[in-house]
Amino acid sequence: MRHQHGGKPMSRGVPEHLRGDRFYSPAVDIVEKEDEILLIADVPGAKPDDIDIQFEDGLLTVHAKVPVRYPDGVEWLQQEYGVGDYLRSFQVSEAIDVAKISADYANGVLILHLPKSAGLRPRKIAVNVKA
Amino acid sequence: MAVPHFGPPSLDQFRREFDRLLNNFLGELPESGLPLPGRQRIPVNVWETPEAFFIEAEVPGVTTDQVDISVVGNEVTLRINRPQPPEESVTYHRRERQAGECSRVIKLPGEFDPDRVQADLQHGVLTITLPKSEAVRPRKVQINVR
């Protein structure tokens, strides 16, 4: 299923090597809000259908396939980044309601919504005033 | 597609890579939320064919109104204004993505036709096509045999 990339990928960070394939680690922001954690990952070049999100044994893995987009034997004048699949895993705790994880994708940015478990959300405790 | 299988060596690799989502969540001090200085530049891939020059930049999260391209002579100036993420009532545990304004000047080794420059933005990848001027395009010269 995975394709091999022709050419010589240049630095876009250090690519991960896994079973002989080359992956890039996407830049992410992890933002904590009151009721959820947002995991925002840059995966430019990936089509929405080619993004695969797996959750297994507490490990959330994002794999985005990126097709080669240059013609064969291209004459490079400058090559400052490589193009290839993105892969990165995150450990997710029981404090996240895994069943309710959802994802949005637009303009090369993947946003994963990780809702906090109900028991861990901040709760306002009413103070009873006794007369 | 196939589920990636992670063997023990790559698991170690991942362990290093593990985001401290939980640790932070449970009260460890968050890492500095500021992007590293000097990261505000736009990496580009530039290539050419006999007909045109091509400049490509990865600009995730950017929409067409946040890109400005101008050409003077054989120089192309690219300005990007990445949307700033919200700051209020949130805590950043990781902040690796670029935000804010940045620009880049790319000098091409030949002339192009400024009126025919095109730009295309798809899935966070910006591609600028700059057709070469007729004068610099390779031309086959007929040799007259006497």
CSV table of N, CA, C and O in Angstrom, one decimal, chain B residues 60-127:
chain,number,residue,atom,x,y,z
B,60,PRO,N,0.6,25.3,5.3
B,60,PRO,CA,-0.6,24.7,5.9
B,60,PRO,C,-1.4,25.8,6.6
B,60,PRO,O,-0.8,26.6,7.3
B,61,GLY,N,-2.7,25.7,6.5
B,61,GLY,CA,-3.6,26.6,7.2
B,61,GLY,C,-3.8,27.9,6.6
B,61,GLY,O,-4.6,28.7,7.1
B,62,VAL,N,-3.1,28.2,5.5
B,62,VAL,CA,-3.2,29.5,4.9
B,62,VAL,C,-4.3,29.5,3.8
B,62,VAL,O,-4.4,28.5,3.0
B,63,THR,N,-5.0,30.6,3.7
B,63,THR,CA,-6.0,30.7,2.6
B,63,THR,C,-5.5,31.7,1.6
B,63,THR,O,-4.6,32.4,1.9
B,64,THR,N,-6.2,31.8,0.4
B,64,THR,CA,-5.6,32.6,-0.7
B,64,THR,C,-5.5,34.1,-0.3
B,64,THR,O,-4.6,34.7,-0.7
B,65,ASP,N,-6.4,34.6,0.6
B,65,ASP,CA,-6.3,36.0,1.0
B,65,ASP,C,-5.1,36.2,2.0
B,65,ASP,O,-4.8,37.4,2.3
B,66,GLN,N,-4.4,35.2,2.4
B,66,GLN,CA,-3.3,35.3,3.3
B,66,GLN,C,-2.0,35.2,2.6
B,66,GLN,O,-0.9,35.1,3.2
B,67,VAL,N,-2.0,35.1,1.3
B,67,VAL,CA,-0.8,34.9,0.5
B,67,VAL,C,-0.7,36.1,-0.5
B,67,VAL,O,-1.7,36.6,-1.0
B,68,ASP,N,0.5,36.7,-0.5
B,68,ASP,CA,0.7,37.8,-1.4
B,68,ASP,C,2.0,37.5,-2.3
B,68,ASP,O,3.0,37.2,-1.7
B,69,ILE,N,1.8,37.5,-3.6
B,69,ILE,CA,2.9,37.2,-4.5
B,69,ILE,C,3.2,38.4,-5.4
B,69,ILE,O,2.2,38.9,-6.0
B,70,SER,N,4.4,38.9,-5.4
B,70,SER,CA,4.7,40.0,-6.3
B,70,SER,C,6.0,39.7,-7.1
B,70,SER,O,6.9,38.9,-6.6
B,71,VAL,N,6.1,40.2,-8.3
B,71,VAL,CA,7.2,39.9,-9.1
B,71,VAL,C,7.8,41.2,-9.6
B,71,VAL,O,7.1,42.1,-10.0
B,72,VAL,N,9.2,41.3,-9.6
B,72,VAL,CA,9.9,42.4,-10.1
B,72,VAL,C,11.2,41.8,-10.8
B,72,VAL,O,11.9,41.1,-10.1
B,73,GLY,N,11.3,42.1,-12.1
B,73,GLY,CA,12.5,41.5,-12.8
B,73,GLY,C,12.4,40.0,-12.7
B,73,GLY,O,11.4,39.4,-13.0
B,74,ASN,N,13.5,39.4,-12.3
B,74,ASN,CA,13.4,37.9,-12.2
B,74,ASN,C,13.4,37.5,-10.7
B,74,ASN,O,13.8,36.4,-10.3
B,75,GLU,N,12.8,38.4,-9.9
B,75,GLU,CA,12.6,38.1,-8.4
B,75,GLU,C,11.2,37.9,-8.1
B,75,GLU,O,10.3,38.7,-8.6
B,76,VAL,N,10.9,37.0,-7.3
B,76,VAL,CA,9.6,36.7,-6.8
B,76,VAL,C,9.5,36.9,-5.3
B,76,VAL,O,10.4,36.3,-4.6
B,77,THR,N,8.6,37.7,-4.8
B,77,THR,CA,8.5,37.9,-3.4
B,77,THR,C,7.2,37.3,-2.9
B,77,THR,O,6.1,37.5,-3.5
B,78,LEU,N,7.4,36.4,-1.9
B,78,LEU,CA,6.3,35.7,-1.4
B,78,LEU,C,6.0,36.1,0.1
B,78,LEU,O,7.0,36.1,0.9
B,79,ARG,N,4.8,36.5,0.4
B,79,ARG,CA,4.5,36.9,1.7
B,79,ARG,C,3.3,36.1,2.2
B,79,ARG,O,2.3,35.9,1.5
B,80,ILE,N,3.5,35.6,3.4
B,80,ILE,CA,2.5,34.7,4.0
B,80,ILE,C,2.1,35.3,5.3
B,80,ILE,O,2.9,35.7,6.1
B,81,ASN,N,0.8,35.3,5.6
B,81,ASN,CA,0.3,35.7,6.9
B,81,ASN,C,-0.4,34.5,7.5
B,81,ASN,O,-1.6,34.3,7.2
B,82,ARG,N,0.2,33.7,8.3
B,82,ARG,CA,-0.4,32.6,8.9
B,82,ARG,C,-1.3,33.0,10.0
B,82,ARG,O,-0.9,33.8,10.8
B,83,PRO,N,-2.5,32.5,10.1
B,83,PRO,CA,-3.4,32.9,11.2
B,83,PRO,C,-2.8,32.6,12.5
B,83,PRO,O,-2.2,31.5,12.8
B,84,GLN,N,-3.0,33.6,13.4
B,84,GLN,CA,-2.5,33.4,14.8
B,84,GLN,C,-3.5,32.6,15.6
B,84,GLN,O,-4.7,32.9,15.5
B,85,PRO,N,-3.1,31.5,16.2
B,85,PRO,CA,-4.0,30.7,17.0
B,85,PRO,C,-4.5,31.5,18.2
B,85,PRO,O,-3.9,32.5,18.7
B,86,PRO,N,-5.7,31.2,18.7
B,86,PRO,CA,-6.2,31.9,19.9
B,86,PRO,C,-5.4,31.7,21.1
B,86,PRO,O,-4.7,30.7,21.3
B,87,GLU,N,-5.3,32.7,21.9
B,87,GLU,CA,-4.4,32.7,23.1
B,87,GLU,C,-5.2,32.6,24.4
B,87,GLU,O,-4.7,32.1,25.4
B,88,GLU,N,-6.5,33.1,24.3
B,88,GLU,CA,-7.2,33.2,25.6
B,88,GLU,C,-7.7,31.8,26.1
B,88,GLU,O,-8.1,31.0,25.3
B,89,SER,N,-7.7,31.7,27.3
B,89,SER,CA,-8.3,30.6,28.0
B,89,SER,C,-7.9,29.2,27.5
B,89,SER,O,-8.6,28.2,27.5
B,90,VAL,N,-6.6,29.2,26.9
B,90,VAL,CA,-6.1,27.9,26.5
B,90,VAL,C,-4.7,27.7,27.0
B,90,VAL,O,-4.0,28.7,27.2
B,91,THR,N,-4.2,26.5,27.1
B,91,THR,CA,-2.8,26.2,27.5
B,91,THR,C,-2.2,25.5,26.3
B,91,THR,O,-2.7,24.5,25.9
B,92,TYR,N,-1.0,26.0,25.9
B,92,TYR,CA,-0.3,25.3,24.9
B,92,TYR,C,0.7,24.3,25.5
B,92,TYR,O,1.5,24.6,26.3
B,93,HIS,N,0.6,23.0,25.2
B,93,HIS,CA,1.5,22.0,25.6
B,93,HIS,C,2.6,21.8,24.6
B,93,HIS,O,3.7,21.3,24.9
B,94,ARG,N,2.3,22.0,23.4
B,94,ARG,CA,3.2,22.0,22.3
B,94,ARG,C,2.9,23.1,21.4
B,94,ARG,O,1.7,23.4,21.1
B,95,ARG,N,4.0,23.7,20.8
B,95,ARG,CA,3.7,24.8,19.9
B,95,ARG,C,4.8,24.7,18.8
B,95,ARG,O,5.8,25.4,18.9
B,96,GLU,N,4.6,23.9,17.8
B,96,GLU,CA,5.6,23.7,16.8
B,96,GLU,C,5.2,24.4,15.5
B,96,GLU,O,6.1,24.6,14.6
B,97,ARG,N,4.0,24.6,15.3
B,97,ARG,CA,3.5,25.2,14.0
B,97,ARG,C,3.8,26.7,13.9
B,97,ARG,O,3.7,27.4,14.9
B,98,GLN,N,4.2,27.1,12.7
B,98,GLN,CA,4.5,28.5,12.5
B,98,GLN,C,3.2,29.3,12.5
B,98,GLN,O,2.2,28.8,12.0
B,99,ALA,N,3.3,30.5,13.0
B,99,ALA,CA,2.2,31.4,12.9
B,99,ALA,C,2.8,32.8,12.7
B,99,ALA,O,3.9,33.1,12.9
B,100,GLY,N,1.9,33.7,12.2
B,100,GLY,CA,2.3,35.1,11.9
B,100,GLY,C,2.8,35.3,10.5
B,100,GLY,O,2.6,34.5,9.6
B,101,GLU,N,3.4,36.5,10.3
B,101,GLU,CA,3.9,36.8,9.0
B,101,GLU,C,5.3,36.4,8.7
B,101,GLU,O,6.1,36.4,9.6
B,102,CYS,N,5.5,36.1,7.5
B,102,CYS,CA,6.9,35.8,7.0
B,102,CYS,C,7.0,36.1,5.5
B,102,CYS,O,5.9,36.1,4.8
B,103,SER,N,8.2,36.3,5.1
B,103,SER,CA,8.3,36.6,3.6
B,103,SER,C,9.6,36.0,3.1
B,103,SER,O,10.5,35.6,3.9
B,104,ARG,N,9.6,35.9,1.8
B,104,ARG,CA,10.8,35.2,1.2
B,104,ARG,C,10.9,35.8,-0.2
B,104,ARG,O,9.9,36.0,-0.9
B,105,VAL,N,12.2,36.1,-0.6
B,105,VAL,CA,12.4,36.6,-2.0
B,105,VAL,C,13.2,35.5,-2.7
B,105,VAL,O,14.2,34.9,-2.2
B,106,ILE,N,12.7,35.1,-3.8
B,106,ILE,CA,13.3,34.0,-4.6
B,106,ILE,C,13.8,34.6,-5.9
B,106,ILE,O,13.0,35.2,-6.7
B,107,LYS,N,15.1,34.4,-6.2
B,107,LYS,CA,15.6,35.0,-7.4
B,107,LYS,C,15.8,33.8,-8.4
B,107,LYS,O,16.4,32.8,-8.1
B,108,LEU,N,15.2,34.0,-9.6
B,108,LEU,CA,15.2,32.9,-10.6
B,108,LEU,C,16.4,33.2,-11.6
B,108,LEU,O,16.7,34.3,-11.8
B,109,PRO,N,16.9,32.1,-12.1
B,109,PRO,CA,18.1,32.3,-13.0
B,109,PRO,C,17.8,32.7,-14.4
B,109,PRO,O,18.7,32.7,-15.2
B,110,GLY,N,16.6,33.0,-14.6
B,110,GLY,CA,16.2,33.5,-16.0
B,110,GLY,C,15.0,34.3,-15.9
B,110,GLY,O,14.4,34.5,-14.9
B,111,GLU,N,14.6,34.8,-17.1
B,111,GLU,CA,13.4,35.7,-17.2
B,111,GLU,C,12.2,34.9,-17.4
B,111,GLU,O,12.2,33.9,-18.0
B,112,PHE,N,11.1,35.5,-16.8
B,112,PHE,CA,9.8,34.8,-17.1
B,112,PHE,C,8.8,35.9,-17.5
B,112,PHE,O,9.1,37.1,-17.3
B,113,ASP,N,7.7,35.5,-17.9
B,113,ASP,CA,6.7,36.5,-18.4
B,113,ASP,C,5.8,36.8,-17.2
B,113,ASP,O,4.9,36.0,-16.8
B,114,PRO,N,5.9,38.0,-16.7
B,114,PRO,CA,5.2,38.4,-15.5
B,114,PRO,C,3.6,38.3,-15.7
B,114,PRO,O,2.9,38.1,-14.7
B,115,ASP,N,3.2,38.5,-16.9
B,115,ASP,CA,1.7,38.5,-17.1
B,115,ASP,C,1.1,37.1,-17.1
B,115,ASP,O,-0.1,37.0,-17.1
B,116,ARG,N,2.0,36.1,-17.2
B,116,ARG,CA,1.4,34.8,-17.3
B,116,ARG,C,1.7,33.9,-16.0
B,116,ARG,O,1.5,32.7,-16.0
B,117,VAL,N,2.2,34.6,-15.0
B,117,VAL,CA,2.4,33.9,-13.7
B,117,VAL,C,1.1,33.4,-13.1
B,117,VAL,O,0.2,34.2,-13.1
B,118,GLN,N,1.1,32.2,-12.6
B,118,GLN,CA,-0.1,31.6,-12.0
B,118,GLN,C,0.3,31.0,-10.7
B,118,GLN,O,1.4,30.5,-10.5
B,119,ALA,N,-0.7,31.1,-9.8
B,119,ALA,CA,-0.5,30.5,-8.4
B,119,ALA,C,-1.7,29.6,-8.1
B,119,ALA,O,-2.8,29.9,-8.4
B,120,ASP,N,-1.4,28.5,-7.4
B,120,ASP,CA,-2.4,27.5,-7.1
B,120,ASP,C,-2.2,27.0,-5.7
B,120,ASP,O,-1.1,26.8,-5.3
B,121,LEU,N,-3.2,27.0,-4.9
B,121,LEU,CA,-3.1,26.6,-3.5
B,121,LEU,C,-4.0,25.4,-3.3
B,121,LEU,O,-5.3,25.5,-3.4
B,122,GLN,N,-3.4,24.3,-2.9
B,122,GLN,CA,-4.2,23.1,-2.7
B,122,GLN,C,-3.7,22.3,-1.5
B,122,GLN,O,-2.5,22.0,-1.5
B,123,HIS,N,-4.6,22.0,-0.6
B,123,HIS,CA,-4.2,21.2,0.6
B,123,HIS,C,-3.0,21.7,1.3
B,123,HIS,O,-2.1,21.0,1.7
B,124,GLY,N,-2.9,23.0,1.3
B,124,GLY,CA,-1.8,23.7,2.0
B,124,GLY,C,-0.5,23.7,1.3
B,124,GLY,O,0.6,24.0,1.9
B,125,VAL,N,-0.5,23.5,0.0
B,125,VAL,CA,0.7,23.5,-0.9
B,125,VAL,C,0.5,24.6,-1.9
B,125,VAL,O,-0.5,24.6,-2.7
B,126,LEU,N,1.4,25.6,-1.9
B,126,LEU,CA,1.3,26.7,-2.9
B,126,LEU,C,2.2,26.4,-4.0
B,126,LEU,O,3.4,26.2,-3.8
B,127,THR,N,1.7,26.5,-5.2
B,127,THR,CA,2.6,26.3,-6.4
B,127,THR,C,2.5,27.5,-7.3
B,127,THR,O,1.4,27.8,-7.7
